[in-house]
Amino acid sequence: MKIFNKHGFGLTAVCMALGMGSAQAAINPGTQAQQTSGEMFLSVYDVDNATTYGIDLATTVNDFTDNIANGTSYTWNLGPRWANFIANATGELQWNVLGSNYYTAVSLLDPHYGILVSQTNISDLREADKLLVQVSQLQGQTTGVKNQALALNQALPNSTPIVTPGKTKLTDYAANWDLTTTNSNAFSEEGGIGLFQASAYLYADGTEHTNFFGENDETVRMLFWHTGSTPGTTTNSQANFDFMPGYMSLDIASGTLNWNYVTAVPLPGAAWMFLGGLLSLLRFTNRSRQSVQA
């Protein structure tokens, strides 16, 4: 059952109804042997009740980085357990969105090896320089994201139906799921990465959560942290960041996760003319100095 709908349109009610009886399945972290991309997942943590809501977003990391993040806004409808989770939630909620292409035998120049991670969308971090990370570090952090997915998979009930013969609930990726769990390992504020703040914060009653000098801290931006020569530039030892052009927002009332695509704002013509004139002036000044020195 797909719970993923373009532009927020689609079969929200149908998805909610079918979700109760649909087969559940594990998050696919991506495998080298089958050349499959890992799936994205959302985790929401109710701090007061120590309860995690998790959902397989039925969207691969490759689909997001190659298509969704670079052209339009999208909406994922949360599953049938969301309504009960949020009705019982109190106080602060923490949430993040992660995905891992966990290729265990990947070439260092394979751009598919890496992780899609959320990061708090505040100016202090938004304007920061890209983190310079070695490929050896990226391998460890990819494992961190995989471990959070595994913890959610392990929280699936033993009665989880098996869709694919010969698979287990931890390795059957044929269907999608949502769940709530009090497993203490099911949520990691840093997403198992530990280098920056992967989680955003909001209150269960829908009021804005403010911190970091009073800025609204309810949205996250998405980063693709990977090896490979494309997209971007990297070497065998240097991992690469790609910042996705937009941000994620979690809408409590509608039970949706939203990717808000934001196009780059081009500089107006007057700005280009000003920059052109400034460069010409600097070139003229440099030539004049050279003439005087001669």
Short mmCIF file of C-alpha atoms in Angstrom, two decimals:
data_model
loop_
_atom_site.label_atom_id
_atom_site.label_comp_id
_atom_site.label_asym_id
_atom_site.label_seq_id
_atom_site.Cartn_x
_atom_site.Cartn_y
_atom_site.Cartn_z
CA MET A 1 0.00 0.00 0.00
CA LYS A 2 1.44 3.33 -1.03
CA ILE A 3 0.90 6.19 1.39
CA PHE A 4 2.77 8.65 -0.79
CA ASN A 5 0.77 11.25 -2.73
CA LYS A 6 1.97 13.99 -5.05
CA HIS A 7 1.00 17.56 -4.12
CA GLY A 8 -1.03 16.33 -1.17
CA PHE A 9 -3.83 15.07 -3.42
CA GLY A 10 -4.82 11.44 -3.62
CA LEU A 11 -6.41 8.84 -1.45
CA THR A 12 -5.87 9.99 2.11
CA ALA A 13 -9.09 8.49 3.43
CA VAL A 14 -8.59 5.27 1.50
CA CYS A 15 -5.01 4.97 2.75
CA MET A 16 -6.12 5.48 6.32
CA ALA A 17 -8.82 2.83 5.99
CA LEU A 18 -6.66 0.27 4.23
CA GLY A 19 -3.71 0.91 6.54
CA MET A 20 -5.37 -0.77 9.48
CA GLY A 21 -5.51 -4.11 7.71
CA SER A 22 -2.50 -3.88 5.44
CA ALA A 23 0.58 -5.99 5.86
CA GLN A 24 3.44 -4.30 7.65
CA ALA A 25 7.01 -4.50 6.48
CA ALA A 26 10.50 -3.39 7.38
CA ILE A 27 12.35 -0.28 6.23
CA ASN A 28 14.68 -1.18 3.38
CA PRO A 29 18.13 0.32 4.14
CA GLY A 30 19.36 -0.44 0.61
CA THR A 31 21.47 -3.38 -0.46
CA GLN A 32 24.46 -3.66 -2.78
CA ALA A 33 23.61 -7.14 -4.07
CA GLN A 34 20.19 -6.10 -5.40
CA GLN A 35 21.31 -2.54 -6.24
CA THR A 36 18.28 -1.21 -4.37
CA SER A 37 18.01 2.21 -2.78
CA GLY A 38 17.11 2.54 0.89
CA GLU A 39 13.74 3.92 2.02
CA MET A 40 13.08 7.15 3.90
CA PHE A 41 11.35 7.02 7.26
CA LEU A 42 9.88 9.51 9.75
CA SER A 43 10.30 9.18 13.53
CA VAL A 44 8.36 11.33 16.03
CA TYR A 45 9.18 11.12 19.74
CA ASP A 46 6.73 12.09 22.51
CA VAL A 47 9.13 13.20 25.24
CA ASP A 48 6.69 13.08 28.16
CA ASN A 49 5.42 9.58 27.38
CA ALA A 50 8.69 8.19 25.97
CA THR A 51 6.78 6.89 22.94
CA THR A 52 7.92 6.88 19.32
CA TYR A 53 5.74 7.01 16.24
CA GLY A 54 7.46 5.67 13.13
CA ILE A 55 6.43 5.32 9.52
CA ASP A 56 7.98 3.93 6.36
CA LEU A 57 7.50 6.73 3.80
CA ALA A 58 7.50 4.33 0.82
CA THR A 59 9.97 6.61 -0.96
CA THR A 60 13.55 5.67 -1.70
CA VAL A 61 16.52 7.93 -1.09
CA ASN A 62 17.28 7.89 -4.80
CA ASP A 63 13.70 8.86 -5.70
CA PHE A 64 13.87 11.80 -3.34
CA THR A 65 17.31 13.13 -4.26
CA ASP A 66 16.91 12.58 -8.01
CA ASN A 67 13.29 13.62 -8.47
CA ILE A 68 11.20 14.90 -5.57
CA ALA A 69 13.73 17.28 -4.05
CA ASN A 70 14.49 18.95 -7.36
CA GLY A 71 11.20 19.94 -8.86
CA THR A 72 8.03 20.05 -6.81
CA SER A 73 6.42 19.89 -3.37
CA TYR A 74 5.11 16.60 -2.02
CA THR A 75 3.00 15.30 0.84
CA TRP A 76 3.18 12.01 2.71
CA ASN A 77 0.03 11.02 4.61
CA LEU A 78 0.76 9.54 8.02
CA GLY A 79 -0.71 6.15 8.85
CA PRO A 80 -3.76 5.14 10.88
CA ARG A 81 -1.86 5.00 14.18
CA TRP A 82 -0.95 8.68 13.99
CA ALA A 83 -4.35 9.90 15.22
CA ASN A 84 -4.12 7.81 18.38
CA PHE A 85 -0.47 8.73 18.94
CA ILE A 86 -1.07 12.48 18.74
CA ALA A 87 -4.29 12.27 20.81
CA ASN A 88 -2.26 10.81 23.69
CA ALA A 89 0.84 12.97 23.22
CA THR A 90 1.60 15.78 25.65
CA GLY A 91 4.27 18.43 25.78
CA GLU A 92 7.26 18.41 23.46
CA LEU A 93 7.65 16.34 20.31
CA GLN A 94 10.95 15.70 18.55
CA TRP A 95 11.09 14.43 14.98
CA ASN A 96 13.47 13.65 12.15
CA VAL A 97 13.49 12.17 8.65
CA LEU A 98 16.24 9.77 7.62
CA GLY A 99 17.15 7.34 4.89
CA SER A 100 20.17 5.16 4.19
CA ASN A 101 21.66 3.50 1.13
CA TYR A 102 23.66 0.96 3.07
CA TYR A 103 25.86 -0.61 0.41
CA THR A 104 28.30 -2.85 2.25
CA ALA A 105 30.64 -3.46 -0.68
CA VAL A 106 30.33 -0.12 -2.41
CA SER A 107 33.04 1.53 -4.46
CA LEU A 108 34.21 4.80 -2.92
CA LEU A 109 33.12 6.56 -6.12
CA ASP A 110 29.58 5.20 -6.10
CA PRO A 111 27.35 8.28 -5.53
CA HIS A 112 24.52 6.07 -4.25
CA TYR A 113 26.34 5.19 -1.03
CA GLY A 114 25.27 7.60 1.66
CA ILE A 115 22.55 8.94 3.91
CA LEU A 116 19.67 11.36 3.60
CA VAL A 117 19.39 13.26 6.88
CA SER A 118 17.32 16.08 8.30
CA GLN A 119 18.87 19.08 10.02
CA THR A 120 17.23 21.76 12.14
CA ASN A 121 16.25 24.58 9.80
CA ILE A 122 17.62 27.55 11.73
CA SER A 123 19.97 30.28 10.58
CA ASP A 124 22.86 29.27 12.87
CA LEU A 125 23.10 25.91 11.10
CA ARG A 126 21.60 26.90 7.75
CA GLU A 127 24.40 29.34 7.06
CA ALA A 128 27.16 27.12 8.40
CA ASP A 129 29.88 25.76 6.17
CA LYS A 130 29.42 22.23 4.90
CA LEU A 131 30.80 19.64 7.25
CA LEU A 132 33.99 18.10 5.90
CA VAL A 133 33.77 14.39 6.56
CA GLN A 134 36.01 11.55 5.53
CA VAL A 135 34.50 8.58 3.73
CA SER A 136 35.54 6.38 6.67
CA GLN A 137 33.38 8.59 8.94
CA LEU A 138 30.47 8.48 6.52
CA GLN A 139 30.52 4.69 6.67
CA GLY A 140 30.07 4.83 10.44
CA GLN A 141 27.28 7.41 10.27
CA THR A 142 25.50 5.41 7.58
CA THR A 143 25.47 2.58 10.09
CA GLY A 144 23.93 4.95 12.66
CA VAL A 145 20.97 5.71 10.40
CA LYS A 146 20.63 2.04 9.56
CA ASN A 147 20.53 1.20 13.27
CA GLN A 148 17.61 3.58 13.89
CA ALA A 149 15.74 1.93 11.02
CA LEU A 150 16.58 -1.48 12.47
CA ALA A 151 15.29 -0.44 15.92
CA LEU A 152 11.98 0.57 14.36
CA ASN A 153 11.85 -2.66 12.37
CA GLN A 154 12.47 -4.67 15.54
CA ALA A 155 9.57 -2.86 17.21
CA LEU A 156 7.14 -4.36 14.70
CA PRO A 157 4.91 -6.89 16.48
CA ASN A 158 5.66 -10.58 16.10
CA SER A 159 2.30 -10.96 14.40
CA THR A 160 3.45 -8.82 11.47
CA PRO A 161 2.30 -10.62 8.31
CA ILE A 162 4.98 -11.77 5.89
CA VAL A 163 4.32 -10.70 2.30
CA THR A 164 7.31 -12.28 0.58
CA PRO A 165 7.87 -16.03 1.12
CA GLY A 166 11.16 -16.83 2.81
CA LYS A 167 11.52 -13.37 4.38
CA THR A 168 11.20 -12.28 8.00
CA LYS A 169 9.57 -9.17 9.40
CA LEU A 170 13.03 -7.54 9.46
CA THR A 171 13.82 -8.28 5.81
CA ASP A 172 10.43 -8.16 4.10
CA TYR A 173 10.24 -4.81 2.32
CA ALA A 174 7.20 -5.53 0.15
CA ALA A 175 4.69 -3.44 2.11
CA ASN A 176 4.67 -0.25 4.17
CA TRP A 177 3.81 0.34 7.80
CA ASP A 178 3.39 2.70 10.72
CA LEU A 179 3.70 1.94 14.43
CA THR A 180 3.99 3.33 17.92
CA THR A 181 6.50 1.90 20.38
CA THR A 182 8.06 2.55 23.77
CA ASN A 183 11.30 0.87 22.66
CA SER A 184 13.99 3.23 23.96
CA ASN A 185 16.17 2.56 20.90
CA ALA A 186 13.51 3.47 18.36
CA PHE A 187 14.33 7.19 18.32
CA SER A 188 17.67 8.97 18.18
CA GLU A 189 17.70 12.76 18.39
CA GLU A 190 20.87 12.84 16.30
CA GLY A 191 19.80 10.05 13.98
CA GLY A 192 22.85 8.06 14.98
CA ILE A 193 25.08 10.68 13.37
CA GLY A 194 26.11 12.96 16.22
CA LEU A 195 27.63 15.80 14.18
CA PHE A 196 24.67 18.14 13.96
CA GLN A 197 21.10 18.48 15.16
CA ALA A 198 18.96 16.15 13.04
CA SER A 199 15.68 16.73 14.91
CA ALA A 200 13.15 19.55 14.95
CA TYR A 201 10.89 20.32 17.91
CA LEU A 202 7.25 21.27 18.30
CA TYR A 203 4.48 20.93 20.86
CA ALA A 204 1.78 18.28 20.72
CA ASP A 205 -0.97 20.90 20.96
CA GLY A 206 0.26 22.53 17.75
CA THR A 207 1.72 25.67 19.30
CA GLU A 208 5.06 26.87 18.02
CA HIS A 209 8.22 25.76 19.72
CA THR A 210 10.85 28.46 19.89
CA ASN A 211 14.48 28.16 20.83
CA PHE A 212 17.80 29.04 19.26
CA PHE A 213 17.37 32.78 19.83
CA GLY A 214 13.63 32.70 19.39
CA GLU A 215 13.44 31.29 15.88
CA ASN A 216 10.68 28.91 14.84
CA ASP A 217 12.31 25.50 14.99
CA GLU A 218 9.55 23.31 13.55
CA THR A 219 11.01 22.59 10.11
CA VAL A 220 14.06 20.70 8.88
CA ARG A 221 16.13 20.96 5.76
CA MET A 222 17.39 17.79 4.06
CA LEU A 223 20.99 16.90 3.26
CA PHE A 224 22.31 14.07 1.12
CA TRP A 225 25.68 13.02 2.48
CA HIS A 226 27.42 10.64 0.10
CA THR A 227 30.49 9.36 -1.68
CA GLY A 228 30.90 9.59 -5.43
CA SER A 229 31.77 12.19 -8.02
CA THR A 230 28.21 13.20 -8.88
CA PRO A 231 26.25 15.21 -7.95
CA GLY A 232 28.90 17.51 -6.51
CA THR A 233 32.65 17.08 -6.16
CA THR A 234 34.47 14.68 -3.90
CA THR A 235 37.54 12.47 -3.72
CA ASN A 236 38.18 8.96 -2.51
CA SER A 237 38.71 10.25 1.02
CA GLN A 238 36.29 13.20 1.12
CA ALA A 239 32.54 12.69 1.43
CA ASN A 240 30.18 15.21 -0.15
CA PHE A 241 27.10 17.16 0.97
CA ASP A 242 24.21 18.12 -1.27
CA PHE A 243 21.69 20.51 0.27
CA MET A 244 18.19 19.84 -1.03
CA PRO A 245 16.33 22.97 -2.28
CA GLY A 246 13.55 23.18 0.28
CA TYR A 247 12.48 22.00 3.73
CA MET A 248 10.32 19.42 5.50
CA SER A 249 7.43 20.38 7.76
CA LEU A 250 5.28 18.19 10.00
CA ASP A 251 1.60 19.15 10.14
CA ILE A 252 0.08 17.69 13.30
CA ALA A 253 -3.54 18.55 12.56
CA SER A 254 -3.68 17.10 9.04
CA GLY A 255 -1.38 14.19 9.82
CA THR A 256 1.01 14.91 6.98
CA LEU A 257 4.71 15.29 6.36
CA ASN A 258 5.36 17.91 3.69
CA TRP A 259 8.31 18.55 1.41
CA ASN A 260 8.21 22.26 0.55
CA TYR A 261 10.25 22.72 -2.62
CA VAL A 262 11.85 26.16 -2.85
CA THR A 263 13.38 27.31 -6.10
CA ALA A 264 16.55 29.35 -6.07
CA VAL A 265 15.79 33.08 -6.36
CA PRO A 266 17.75 34.56 -9.28
CA LEU A 267 19.49 37.86 -8.86
CA PRO A 268 17.61 40.72 -10.59
CA GLY A 269 19.11 42.30 -13.70
CA ALA A 270 20.13 45.42 -11.80
CA ALA A 271 22.21 43.32 -9.42
CA TRP A 272 24.05 41.65 -12.29
CA MET A 273 24.71 45.06 -13.86
CA PHE A 274 26.08 46.33 -10.55
CA LEU A 275 28.35 43.31 -10.14
CA GLY A 276 29.53 43.65 -13.73
CA GLY A 277 30.35 47.32 -13.23
CA LEU A 278 32.15 46.58 -9.98
CA LEU A 279 34.33 43.93 -11.64
CA SER A 280 35.13 46.31 -14.49
CA LEU A 281 36.13 49.01 -12.01
CA LEU A 282 38.39 46.61 -10.12
CA ARG A 283 40.01 45.49 -13.40
CA PHE A 284 40.57 49.15 -14.44
CA THR A 285 42.04 50.00 -11.04
CA ASN A 286 44.42 47.03 -11.20
CA ARG A 287 45.61 48.04 -14.66
CA SER A 288 46.17 51.63 -13.54
CA ARG A 289 48.34 50.44 -10.64
CA GLN A 290 50.36 48.27 -12.99
CA SER A 291 50.93 51.26 -15.32
CA VAL A 292 52.11 53.49 -12.46
CA GLN A 293 54.50 50.80 -11.23
CA ALA A 294 55.95 50.44 -14.75
#
